Structures are given as structure tokens and as C-alpha cells.
PDB file of C-alpha atoms in Angstrom:
ATOM      1  CA  MET A   1       0.000   0.000   0.000  1.00 87.00           C
ATOM      2  CA  LYS A   2       1.804   3.099  -1.272  1.00 94.00           C
ATOM      3  CA  ASN A   3      -0.739   5.289  -3.044  1.00 98.00           C
ATOM      4  CA  ILE A   4      -3.220   7.234  -0.910  1.00 98.00           C
ATOM      5  CA  ALA A   5      -5.974   9.708  -1.763  1.00 98.00           C
ATOM      6  CA  VAL A   6      -7.222  12.196   0.818  1.00 98.00           C
ATOM      7  CA  ILE A   7     -10.514  13.981   0.190  1.00 98.00           C
ATOM      8  CA  GLY A   8     -10.727  17.417   1.757  1.00 97.00           C
ATOM      9  CA  ALA A   9      -7.859  19.890   2.198  1.00 97.00           C
ATOM     10  CA  GLY A  10      -9.102  21.443   5.439  1.00 94.00           C
ATOM     11  CA  THR A  11      -7.524  21.116   8.868  1.00 93.00           C
ATOM     12  CA  MET A  12      -7.891  17.346   9.120  1.00 96.00           C
ATOM     13  CA  GLY A  13      -7.374  16.588   5.436  1.00 97.00           C
ATOM     14  CA  ASN A  14      -4.125  18.487   5.057  1.00 98.00           C
ATOM     15  CA  GLY A  15      -2.880  17.012   8.333  1.00 98.00           C
ATOM     16  CA  ILE A  16      -3.633  13.475   7.128  1.00 98.00           C
ATOM     17  CA  ALA A  17      -1.971  14.169   3.769  1.00 98.00           C
ATOM     18  CA  HIS A  18       1.077  15.612   5.562  1.00 98.00           C
ATOM     19  CA  THR A  19       1.367  12.544   7.796  1.00 98.00           C
ATOM     20  CA  PHE A  20       1.162  10.013   4.970  1.00 98.00           C
ATOM     21  CA  ALA A  21       3.531  12.001   2.743  1.00 98.00           C
ATOM     22  CA  GLN A  22       6.104  12.368   5.499  1.00 98.00           C
ATOM     23  CA  SER A  23       5.995   8.589   5.963  1.00 98.00           C
ATOM     24  CA  GLY A  24       6.899   8.046   2.294  1.00 97.00           C
ATOM     25  CA  PHE A  25       3.467   7.496   0.754  1.00 98.00           C
ATOM     26  CA  LYS A  26       2.400   9.097  -2.511  1.00 98.00           C
ATOM     27  CA  VAL A  27      -0.632  11.247  -1.700  1.00 98.00           C
ATOM     28  CA  ASN A  28      -3.311  12.714  -3.934  1.00 98.00           C
ATOM     29  CA  LEU A  29      -4.923  15.592  -1.996  1.00 98.00           C
ATOM     30  CA  ILE A  30      -8.381  16.311  -3.416  1.00 98.00           C
ATOM     31  CA  ASP A  31     -10.709  19.261  -2.879  1.00 97.00           C
ATOM     32  CA  ILE A  32     -13.327  20.900  -5.091  1.00 95.00           C
ATOM     33  CA  SER A  33     -11.745  24.299  -4.337  1.00 95.00           C
ATOM     34  CA  GLU A  34      -8.359  25.268  -5.760  1.00 96.00           C
ATOM     35  CA  ALA A  35      -8.114  27.943  -3.049  1.00 97.00           C
ATOM     36  CA  SER A  36      -8.617  25.300  -0.355  1.00 96.00           C
ATOM     37  CA  LEU A  37      -5.878  23.168  -1.883  1.00 98.00           C
ATOM     38  CA  GLU A  38      -3.484  26.128  -1.962  1.00 98.00           C
ATOM     39  CA  LYS A  39      -4.295  26.955   1.650  1.00 97.00           C
ATOM     40  CA  GLY A  40      -3.903  23.296   2.661  1.00 97.00           C
ATOM     41  CA  MET A  41      -0.510  23.006   0.987  1.00 98.00           C
ATOM     42  CA  ALA A  42       0.601  26.292   2.582  1.00 98.00           C
ATOM     43  CA  THR A  43      -0.379  24.882   5.982  1.00 97.00           C
ATOM     44  CA  ILE A  44       1.595  21.698   5.353  1.00 98.00           C
ATOM     45  CA  SER A  45       4.637  23.720   4.294  1.00 98.00           C
ATOM     46  CA  LYS A  46       4.350  25.951   7.366  1.00 97.00           C
ATOM     47  CA  ASN A  47       4.068  22.952   9.690  1.00 97.00           C
ATOM     48  CA  LEU A  48       7.090  21.343   8.053  1.00 98.00           C
ATOM     49  CA  ASP A  49       9.016  24.582   8.533  1.00 97.00           C
ATOM     50  CA  ARG A  50       8.280  24.359  12.261  1.00 96.00           C
ATOM     51  CA  MET A  51       9.657  20.833  12.308  1.00 96.00           C
ATOM     52  CA  VAL A  52      12.796  21.961  10.483  1.00 97.00           C
ATOM     53  CA  ALA A  53      13.249  24.823  12.959  1.00 97.00           C
ATOM     54  CA  LYS A  54      12.992  22.348  15.834  1.00 95.00           C
ATOM     55  CA  GLU A  55      15.500  20.083  14.035  1.00 96.00           C
ATOM     56  CA  LYS A  56      13.012  17.200  13.932  1.00 95.00           C
ATOM     57  CA  ILE A  57      13.426  16.925  10.155  1.00 96.00           C
ATOM     58  CA  SER A  58      15.851  18.326   7.577  1.00 97.00           C
ATOM     59  CA  GLU A  59      15.181  20.646   4.631  1.00 97.00           C
ATOM     60  CA  ALA A  60      15.602  17.590   2.399  1.00 97.00           C
ATOM     61  CA  ASP A  61      12.898  15.781   4.390  1.00 97.00           C
ATOM     62  CA  LYS A  62      10.589  18.756   3.917  1.00 98.00           C
ATOM     63  CA  SER A  63      11.191  18.826   0.166  1.00 98.00           C
ATOM     64  CA  GLU A  64      10.609  15.077  -0.104  1.00 98.00           C
ATOM     65  CA  THR A  65       7.366  15.306   1.867  1.00 98.00           C
ATOM     66  CA  LEU A  66       6.002  18.110  -0.304  1.00 98.00           C
ATOM     67  CA  GLY A  67       7.125  16.211  -3.403  1.00 98.00           C
ATOM     68  CA  ASN A  68       5.033  13.239  -2.314  1.00 98.00           C
ATOM     69  CA  ILE A  69       1.800  15.283  -2.534  1.00 98.00           C
ATOM     70  CA  GLU A  70      -0.106  16.038  -5.719  1.00 98.00           C
ATOM     71  CA  THR A  71      -3.286  18.123  -5.680  1.00 98.00           C
ATOM     72  CA  PHE A  72      -6.514  17.552  -7.609  1.00 97.00           C
ATOM     73  CA  THR A  73      -9.844  19.337  -7.944  1.00 96.00           C
ATOM     74  CA  ASP A  74     -11.270  16.358  -9.835  1.00 90.00           C
ATOM     75  CA  SER A  75     -11.914  13.376  -7.581  1.00 87.00           C
ATOM     76  CA  GLY A  76     -12.261  11.080 -10.579  1.00 89.00           C
ATOM     77  CA  SER A  77      -8.629  11.642 -11.513  1.00 90.00           C
ATOM     78  CA  GLY A  78      -7.409  11.846  -7.941  1.00 95.00           C
ATOM     79  CA  VAL A  79      -8.643   8.427  -6.842  1.00 96.00           C
ATOM     80  CA  GLN A  80      -7.428   6.466  -9.840  1.00 90.00           C
ATOM     81  CA  ASN A  81      -4.998   3.655  -8.990  1.00 92.00           C
ATOM     82  CA  VAL A  82      -4.902   4.330  -5.239  1.00 97.00           C
ATOM     83  CA  ASP A  83      -4.877   1.660  -2.558  1.00 98.00           C
ATOM     84  CA  LEU A  84      -6.717   3.693   0.072  1.00 98.00           C
ATOM     85  CA  VAL A  85      -8.996   6.708   0.113  1.00 98.00           C
ATOM     86  CA  VAL A  86      -9.332   8.675   3.360  1.00 98.00           C
ATOM     87  CA  GLU A  87     -12.349  10.972   3.329  1.00 98.00           C
ATOM     88  CA  ALA A  88     -11.946  14.075   5.517  1.00 97.00           C
ATOM     89  CA  ALA A  89     -14.796  16.271   4.331  1.00 95.00           C
ATOM     90  CA  THR A  90     -17.193  18.277   6.498  1.00 90.00           C
ATOM     91  CA  GLU A  91     -18.941  16.328   9.270  1.00 90.00           C
ATOM     92  CA  ASN A  92     -22.236  16.090   7.375  1.00 91.00           C
ATOM     93  CA  VAL A  93     -23.871  12.710   6.896  1.00 93.00           C
ATOM     94  CA  ASP A  94     -25.550  13.525   3.570  1.00 95.00           C
ATOM     95  CA  LEU A  95     -22.299  14.817   2.096  1.00 96.00           C
ATOM     96  CA  LYS A  96     -20.379  11.755   3.260  1.00 97.00           C
ATOM     97  CA  LEU A  97     -22.971   9.352   1.842  1.00 97.00           C
ATOM     98  CA  LYS A  98     -22.780  11.170  -1.503  1.00 97.00           C
ATOM     99  CA  ILE A  99     -18.974  11.035  -1.520  1.00 97.00           C
ATOM    100  CA  PHE A 100     -18.835   7.326  -0.693  1.00 98.00           C
ATOM    101  CA  LYS A 101     -21.374   6.449  -3.360  1.00 98.00           C
ATOM    102  CA  GLN A 102     -19.231   8.307  -5.900  1.00 97.00           C
ATOM    103  CA  LEU A 103     -16.042   6.669  -4.645  1.00 97.00           C
ATOM    104  CA  ASP A 104     -17.628   3.247  -4.922  1.00 97.00           C
ATOM    105  CA  ASP A 105     -18.459   3.943  -8.563  1.00 96.00           C
ATOM    106  CA  ILE A 106     -15.009   5.207  -9.613  1.00 96.00           C
ATOM    107  CA  CYS A 107     -12.459   3.452  -7.388  1.00 96.00           C
ATOM    108  CA  GLY A 108     -10.897   0.079  -8.168  1.00 95.00           C
ATOM    109  CA  GLU A 109     -12.636  -2.870  -6.562  1.00 95.00           C
ATOM    110  CA  ASP A 110      -9.702  -3.521  -4.227  1.00 96.00           C
ATOM    111  CA  THR A 111      -9.501   0.053  -2.945  1.00 98.00           C
ATOM    112  CA  ILE A 112     -10.218   0.459   0.766  1.00 98.00           C
ATOM    113  CA  LEU A 113     -12.492   3.394   1.610  1.00 98.00           C
ATOM    114  CA  ALA A 114     -11.873   5.031   4.993  1.00 98.00           C
ATOM    115  CA  THR A 115     -13.608   7.959   6.648  1.00 98.00           C
ATOM    116  CA  ASN A 116     -12.180  10.349   9.201  1.00 97.00           C
ATOM    117  CA  THR A 117     -15.641  10.969  10.644  1.00 96.00           C
ATOM    118  CA  SER A 118     -15.610  11.736  14.343  1.00 92.00           C
ATOM    119  CA  SER A 119     -19.135  10.537  15.080  1.00 93.00           C
ATOM    120  CA  ILE A 120     -21.162   9.282  12.084  1.00 95.00           C
ATOM    121  CA  SER A 121     -21.976   5.573  11.763  1.00 96.00           C
ATOM    122  CA  ILE A 122     -19.474   3.632   9.661  1.00 98.00           C
ATOM    123  CA  THR A 123     -22.185   1.054   8.954  1.00 98.00           C
ATOM    124  CA  GLN A 124     -24.444   3.772   7.538  1.00 97.00           C
ATOM    125  CA  ILE A 125     -21.666   5.177   5.360  1.00 98.00           C
ATOM    126  CA  ALA A 126     -20.679   1.694   4.159  1.00 98.00           C
ATOM    127  CA  ALA A 127     -24.298   0.974   3.171  1.00 98.00           C
ATOM    128  CA  ALA A 128     -23.983   3.654   0.468  1.00 97.00           C
ATOM    129  CA  THR A 129     -21.439   1.415  -1.302  1.00 98.00           C
ATOM    130  CA  SER A 130     -21.360  -2.052  -2.842  1.00 98.00           C
ATOM    131  CA  ARG A 131     -18.224  -2.874  -0.817  1.00 98.00           C
ATOM    132  CA  PRO A 132     -19.196  -2.482   2.872  1.00 98.00           C
ATOM    133  CA  GLU A 133     -16.522  -5.008   3.841  1.00 98.00           C
ATOM    134  CA  LYS A 134     -13.895  -2.514   2.578  1.00 98.00           C
ATOM    135  CA  VAL A 135     -15.248   0.542   4.415  1.00 98.00           C
ATOM    136  CA  ILE A 136     -13.729   1.527   7.766  1.00 98.00           C
ATOM    137  CA  GLY A 137     -13.391   4.463  10.141  1.00 98.00           C
ATOM    138  CA  MET A 138      -9.949   6.005  10.545  1.00 98.00           C
ATOM    139  CA  HIS A 139     -10.450   8.833  13.035  1.00 98.00           C
ATOM    140  CA  PHE A 140      -7.280  10.876  13.387  1.00 98.00           C
ATOM    141  CA  MET A 141      -6.842  13.440  16.162  1.00 96.00           C
ATOM    142  CA  ASN A 142      -5.991  17.094  15.581  1.00 92.00           C
ATOM    143  CA  PRO A 143      -3.229  18.154  14.969  1.00 93.00           C
ATOM    144  CA  VAL A 144      -2.721  15.005  12.923  1.00 96.00           C
ATOM    145  CA  PRO A 145       1.095  15.138  12.481  1.00 96.00           C
ATOM    146  CA  ILE A 146       1.543  15.321  16.268  1.00 95.00           C
ATOM    147  CA  MET A 147      -1.253  13.333  17.914  1.00 96.00           C
ATOM    148  CA  LYS A 148      -0.537   9.618  18.252  1.00 97.00           C
ATOM    149  CA  LEU A 149      -4.048   8.175  18.520  1.00 98.00           C
ATOM    150  CA  VAL A 150      -6.085   6.869  15.590  1.00 98.00           C
ATOM    151  CA  GLU A 151      -9.512   5.459  16.424  1.00 98.00           C
ATOM    152  CA  ILE A 152     -10.146   2.517  14.092  1.00 98.00           C
ATOM    153  CA  ILE A 153     -13.870   1.869  13.743  1.00 98.00           C
ATOM    154  CA  ARG A 154     -15.124  -1.166  11.892  1.00 96.00           C
ATOM    155  CA  GLY A 155     -18.663  -1.126  10.550  1.00 97.00           C
ATOM    156  CA  TYR A 156     -21.024  -4.078  10.833  1.00 96.00           C
ATOM    157  CA  ASN A 157     -19.613  -5.623   7.639  1.00 97.00           C
ATOM    158  CA  THR A 158     -15.977  -4.437   7.743  1.00 98.00           C
ATOM    159  CA  SER A 159     -13.761  -7.464   7.159  1.00 98.00           C
ATOM    160  CA  ASP A 160     -11.060  -8.711   9.513  1.00 97.00           C
ATOM    161  CA  GLU A 161      -8.531  -8.375   6.687  1.00 98.00           C
ATOM    162  CA  VAL A 162      -9.320  -4.708   6.071  1.00 98.00           C
ATOM    163  CA  THR A 163      -9.266  -3.970   9.798  1.00 98.00           C
ATOM    164  CA  LYS A 164      -5.832  -5.574  10.185  1.00 98.00           C
ATOM    165  CA  THR A 165      -4.527  -3.743   7.118  1.00 98.00           C
ATOM    166  CA  ILE A 166      -5.586  -0.358   8.484  1.00 98.00           C
ATOM    167  CA  MET A 167      -4.316  -1.145  11.987  1.00 98.00           C
ATOM    168  CA  ASP A 168      -0.917  -2.087  10.556  1.00 98.00           C
ATOM    169  CA  LEU A 169      -0.904   0.930   8.239  1.00 98.00           C
ATOM    170  CA  SER A 170      -1.563   3.269  11.158  1.00 98.00           C
ATOM    171  CA  LYS A 171       1.473   1.849  12.958  1.00 98.00           C
ATOM    172  CA  THR A 172       3.691   2.569   9.935  1.00 98.00           C
ATOM    173  CA  LEU A 173       2.640   6.224  10.311  1.00 98.00           C
ATOM    174  CA  GLY A 174       3.985   6.198  13.858  1.00 97.00           C
ATOM    175  CA  LYS A 175       0.467   6.217  15.286  1.00 98.00           C
ATOM    176  CA  ILE A 176      -1.155   4.089  17.976  1.00 98.00           C
ATOM    177  CA  PRO A 177      -4.347   2.598  16.487  1.00 98.00           C
ATOM    178  CA  THR A 178      -7.130   1.643  18.892  1.00 98.00           C
ATOM    179  CA  GLU A 179     -10.088  -0.410  17.685  1.00 97.00           C
ATOM    180  CA  VAL A 180     -13.521   0.695  18.901  1.00 96.00           C
ATOM    181  CA  ASN A 181     -17.084  -0.300  18.072  1.00 94.00           C
ATOM    182  CA  ASP A 182     -19.444   1.558  15.756  1.00 97.00           C
ATOM    183  CA  TYR A 183     -21.696   3.635  18.003  1.00 95.00           C
ATOM    184  CA  PRO A 184     -22.378   7.404  17.768  1.00 94.00           C
ATOM    185  CA  GLY A 185     -19.354   9.405  18.869  1.00 95.00           C
ATOM    186  CA  PHE A 186     -17.235   6.226  19.151  1.00 96.00           C
ATOM    187  CA  VAL A 187     -15.069   6.606  22.295  1.00 97.00           C
ATOM    188  CA  ALA A 188     -13.196   9.911  21.985  1.00 96.00           C
ATOM    189  CA  ASN A 189     -16.156  12.162  21.281  1.00 96.00           C
ATOM    190  CA  ARG A 190     -18.677  10.184  23.300  1.00 96.00           C
ATOM    191  CA  ILE A 191     -16.638  11.178  26.360  1.00 97.00           C
ATOM    192  CA  LEU A 192     -15.195  14.515  25.202  1.00 97.00           C
ATOM    193  CA  MET A 193     -18.291  16.219  23.770  1.00 98.00           C
ATOM    194  CA  PRO A 194     -20.521  15.843  26.852  1.00 98.00           C
ATOM    195  CA  MET A 195     -17.672  17.364  28.886  1.00 98.00           C
ATOM    196  CA  ILE A 196     -17.416  20.309  26.477  1.00 98.00           C
ATOM    197  CA  ASN A 197     -21.204  20.655  26.413  1.00 98.00           C
ATOM    198  CA  GLU A 198     -21.379  20.650  30.224  1.00 98.00           C
ATOM    199  CA  SER A 199     -18.651  23.301  30.320  1.00 98.00           C
ATOM    200  CA  ILE A 200     -20.758  25.456  27.998  1.00 98.00           C
ATOM    201  CA  GLU A 201     -23.815  24.832  30.225  1.00 98.00           C
ATOM    202  CA  THR A 202     -21.738  25.930  33.221  1.00 98.00           C
ATOM    203  CA  LEU A 203     -20.929  29.194  31.430  1.00 98.00           C
ATOM    204  CA  TYR A 204     -24.523  29.572  30.197  1.00 98.00           C
ATOM    205  CA  ASN A 205     -25.883  29.211  33.741  1.00 97.00           C
ATOM    206  CA  GLY A 206     -23.483  31.813  35.082  1.00 97.00           C
ATOM    207  CA  VAL A 207     -21.586  29.494  37.410  1.00 98.00           C
ATOM    208  CA  ALA A 208     -18.245  30.865  36.237  1.00 98.00           C
ATOM    209  CA  GLY A 209     -16.642  32.727  33.345  1.00 97.00           C
ATOM    210  CA  VAL A 210     -14.724  31.419  30.344  1.00 97.00           C
ATOM    211  CA  GLU A 211     -11.236  31.748  31.802  1.00 97.00           C
ATOM    212  CA  GLU A 212     -12.331  30.483  35.204  1.00 98.00           C
ATOM    213  CA  ILE A 213     -13.871  27.304  33.783  1.00 98.00           C
ATOM    214  CA  ASP A 214     -10.800  26.607  31.675  1.00 98.00           C
ATOM    215  CA  THR A 215      -8.461  27.335  34.577  1.00 98.00           C
ATOM    216  CA  VAL A 216     -10.275  24.875  36.858  1.00 98.00           C
ATOM    217  CA  MET A 217      -9.981  22.099  34.280  1.00 98.00           C
ATOM    218  CA  LYS A 218      -6.360  22.864  33.405  1.00 98.00           C
ATOM    219  CA  LEU A 219      -5.053  23.212  36.941  1.00 98.00           C
ATOM    220  CA  GLY A 220      -7.468  20.906  38.733  1.00 98.00           C
ATOM    221  CA  MET A 221      -7.710  18.099  36.191  1.00 97.00           C
ATOM    222  CA  ALA A 222      -4.311  18.484  34.482  1.00 97.00           C
ATOM    223  CA  HIS A 223      -5.878  19.069  31.081  1.00 96.00           C
ATOM    224  CA  PRO A 224      -3.400  20.709  28.682  1.00 94.00           C
ATOM    225  CA  MET A 225      -6.178  22.927  27.296  1.00 96.00           C
ATOM    226  CA  GLY A 226      -9.425  24.070  28.906  1.00 97.00           C
ATOM    227  CA  PRO A 227     -12.666  22.646  27.427  1.00 98.00           C
ATOM    228  CA  LEU A 228     -13.902  25.981  26.086  1.00 98.00           C
ATOM    229  CA  GLN A 229     -10.573  26.744  24.443  1.00 97.00           C
ATOM    230  CA  LEU A 230     -10.563  23.199  23.055  1.00 97.00           C
ATOM    231  CA  ALA A 231     -14.065  23.705  21.671  1.00 98.00           C
ATOM    232  CA  ASP A 232     -12.813  26.829  19.876  1.00 97.00           C
ATOM    233  CA  PHE A 233      -9.891  24.836  18.492  1.00 95.00           C
ATOM    234  CA  ILE A 234     -12.136  21.986  17.252  1.00 94.00           C
ATOM    235  CA  GLY A 235     -14.737  24.393  15.854  1.00 95.00           C
ATOM    236  CA  LEU A 236     -18.042  25.094  17.581  1.00 97.00           C
ATOM    237  CA  ASP A 237     -19.922  24.020  14.455  1.00 96.00           C
ATOM    238  CA  VAL A 238     -18.129  20.665  14.562  1.00 94.00           C
ATOM    239  CA  CYS A 239     -18.932  20.254  18.270  1.00 97.00           C
ATOM    240  CA  LEU A 240     -22.596  21.016  17.560  1.00 97.00           C
ATOM    241  CA  SER A 241     -22.695  18.551  14.680  1.00 95.00           C
ATOM    242  CA  ILE A 242     -21.184  15.757  16.779  1.00 95.00           C
ATOM    243  CA  LEU A 243     -23.572  16.389  19.678  1.00 97.00           C
ATOM    244  CA  ASN A 244     -26.514  16.319  17.268  1.00 96.00           C
ATOM    245  CA  VAL A 245     -25.341  12.989  15.839  1.00 94.00           C
ATOM    246  CA  MET A 246     -25.105  11.508  19.340  1.00 96.00           C
ATOM    247  CA  TYR A 247     -28.445  12.985  20.423  1.00 97.00           C
ATOM    248  CA  ASP A 248     -30.143  11.601  17.298  1.00 95.00           C
ATOM    249  CA  GLY A 249     -28.416   8.238  17.723  1.00 94.00           C
ATOM    250  CA  PHE A 250     -29.088   7.669  21.411  1.00 95.00           C
ATOM    251  CA  LYS A 251     -32.212   9.833  21.958  1.00 95.00           C
ATOM    252  CA  ASN A 252     -30.736  10.667  25.359  1.00 96.00           C
ATOM    253  CA  PRO A 253     -31.181  14.263  26.586  1.00 95.00           C
ATOM    254  CA  LYS A 254     -27.701  14.303  28.101  1.00 95.00           C
ATOM    255  CA  TYR A 255     -26.339  14.729  24.567  1.00 97.00           C
ATOM    256  CA  ALA A 256     -28.637  17.666  23.684  1.00 98.00           C
ATOM    257  CA  PRO A 257     -26.514  20.696  22.718  1.00 98.00           C
ATOM    258  CA  CYS A 258     -26.544  23.654  25.085  1.00 98.00           C
ATOM    259  CA  PRO A 259     -28.608  26.603  23.728  1.00 98.00           C
ATOM    260  CA  LEU A 260     -25.539  28.813  24.076  1.00 98.00           C
ATOM    261  CA  LEU A 261     -23.602  26.568  21.681  1.00 98.00           C
ATOM    262  CA  VAL A 262     -26.490  26.623  19.203  1.00 98.00           C
ATOM    263  CA  ASN A 263     -26.751  30.417  19.357  1.00 98.00           C
ATOM    264  CA  MET A 264     -23.034  30.945  18.896  1.00 98.00           C
ATOM    265  CA  VAL A 265     -22.924  28.706  15.826  1.00 98.00           C
ATOM    266  CA  GLN A 266     -25.954  30.467  14.350  1.00 98.00           C
ATOM    267  CA  ALA A 267     -24.187  33.791  14.958  1.00 98.00           C
ATOM    268  CA  GLY A 268     -21.114  32.546  13.075  1.00 97.00           C
ATOM    269  CA  LYS A 269     -18.882  32.494  16.143  1.00 97.00           C
ATOM    270  CA  LEU A 270     -17.176  29.180  15.435  1.00 97.00           C
ATOM    271  CA  GLY A 271     -13.903  29.531  17.318  1.00 96.00           C
ATOM    272  CA  VAL A 272     -10.418  29.839  15.853  1.00 94.00           C
ATOM    273  CA  LYS A 273     -11.578  29.331  12.255  1.00 92.00           C
ATOM    274  CA  SER A 274     -13.917  32.354  12.361  1.00 95.00           C
ATOM    275  CA  GLY A 275     -11.686  34.512  14.574  1.00 95.00           C
ATOM    276  CA  GLU A 276     -14.027  34.400  17.557  1.00 97.00           C
ATOM    277  CA  GLY A 277     -15.670  31.812  19.773  1.00 97.00           C
ATOM    278  CA  PHE A 278     -15.346  31.680  23.522  1.00 98.00           C
ATOM    279  CA  TYR A 279     -12.124  33.629  22.967  1.00 97.00           C
ATOM    280  CA  ASP A 280     -11.256  36.380  20.499  1.00 96.00           C
ATOM    281  CA  TYR A 281      -8.560  35.324  18.005  1.00 94.00           C
ATOM    282  CA  SER A 282      -8.319  38.560  16.039  1.00 86.00           C
ATOM    283  CA  GLU A 283      -4.816  39.958  15.621  1.00 70.00           C
ATOM    284  CA  SER A 284      -5.441  42.729  18.144  1.00 58.00           C
ATOM    285  CA  ARG A 285      -7.021  40.522  20.826  1.00 61.00           C
ATOM    286  CA  LYS A 286      -5.457  37.081  20.500  1.00 56.00           C
ATOM    287  CA  ALA A 287      -7.050  34.572  22.897  1.00 53.00           C
ATOM    288  CA  GLU A 288      -8.928  37.129  24.989  1.00 57.00           C
ATOM    289  CA  LYS A 289     -12.215  35.894  26.368  1.00 56.00           C
ATOM    290  CA  VAL A 290     -15.252  37.184  24.478  1.00 54.00           C
ATOM    291  CA  SER A 291     -18.161  39.219  25.781  1.00 42.00           C
ATOM    292  CA  LYS A 292     -21.010  37.526  27.622  1.00 46.00           C
ATOM    293  CA  GLN A 293     -23.659  38.573  25.117  1.00 45.00           C
ATOM    294  CA  PHE A 294     -25.099  35.050  24.826  1.00 45.00           C
ATOM    295  CA  VAL A 295     -24.841  34.103  28.477  1.00 46.00           C
ATOM    296  CA  LYS A 296     -27.829  34.142  30.845  1.00 44.00           C
TER     297      LYS A 296
END
């Protein structure tokens, strides 16, 4: 397995492409937007520069990594003759089902189709294809080049052979793959998102402010990043989407998104990506806490 296609050049997609390319794989990075591809490649180059500055890799390693990546705006061309496709598009079930149906039609019959979904059923995604035994979840953590964990989620029909192949492949990337079962949110987000949601509820109910909540969790629980800052880093829209998937899947009110989270997403305050979430990330006010306009 040497030829990989990654669909989506956003935060997760470019990180996945970077990781495979740095490990010597030939990567086709695919996105419908040329601007997104340019931004994704610029991010990869910038991250490699950081590694060079820290003397973790050489300039030659950087050049080789970038040389291993080719960009495409046409998925039909980008997925030809690849051994594995890793889908890293927006966390939207309808979009993912559409992508996997298209991949099933144009990819070779031996190609394994993986999704980086953080919450959506692998079994449901696999059902959109004629090869459910070759569909698997490969949930990387952000930032992908640094984080060691990969959640490997097998759908109802995922074969033992495909599961072993992806587990072994993850190890060649220097990752630690962990197999989990196919339930909404899997393990990482089933535990993480209720904690983030409860932190937002705590803010919403006026128990404490943004910095105070994050400080308690960082100093009291030894978390490297407070839950509200982490939510900003993940993207509040992504957090909302994951909570909705879990709420729809389990019908349990404990997964219902906090109204404050819903309001902030509707207002376009998505965290780092939009320049403001629970903190302000504009150039003049980097990481300052935001106003309490949405709080009770």
C-alpha cells in the first residue's frame, strides 16, 4: 500500500496528507476548491518549517514530503490507482454518503475506503457502497502530524482483513491505532463532547466565566487545554454537529446541545476558524475571552 488519496484539504485533510507524505506514501490531496488546496498546501509547508526549525526533520525531508503530494480538484482523476482513500470532508452525513457512493463507482474494486468521521456511523456510510466489507473508520486526532491516537472503527460488515490492514498501516505512520465499536461518537467524542457541552452549560448558567472554567480544568484536572478553548480549536460548528449525531443516535437528553452553543454557531462564532468563539482570536485581541452577550 503506497498510493493514498485524501478527500478534503481542510484542517484534518491536510494534516492526514502531511502525515502520509512524510511517511513516504504518494498522496493525492483532493478538494473541489483550488483555493482550499493552496491553503492546505501552505499549511503543510508551514508545519514542516516548524519541524525543520525544531531540528526534527531536515530541509531535504521537507522537500521530499512536499514532493510526495499532488493536488486535484477532480476526484475522478485523484482516486485512480490508489490503494486507500481517506475521506476528511465536512462532518455532514448527507455529504459523506454522496462522496462514498461516488467513490464506490469510480475506485478500483480492491480500494479500501476510509472515513475520518468523528461521530457518524461507519455502517451507515458503508451501506452507500457495494463494498461495505472494505469501508472503515480512521479517526485521526488534531493536529494530525503530532497526535498519536487513531480510532479505528469497523462497521457491521468491515472485514477482519481490512481492519488488520488499516491497523498495521496506522502503525507505519507512527500512530497508535485503537479499535472501537461503531456507536455514535465512538469513544473519543462520546466522552469529550458531553464534557465540552457541560462546560458550555456551566458558562450559560453563570456558574463561572470562560477563563475560570478553563483554569479549573487545566489546573485541577491536568488538562493541557481548557474545554472551552478546546471547543474553539475543534470548531463550535463541529462540536454542535457531533452532539446532534449523538443525540439523534441515542435519543438521550444528556447529549442535547446547550442553547448557548447553538446560538453561537448560528451567529457565526465558530472559534479559531472564524476569529471568535469563547475567545477572540483577532490579531489585536489574540485569545482574549469574548463578551457575555449570549450568556444568561
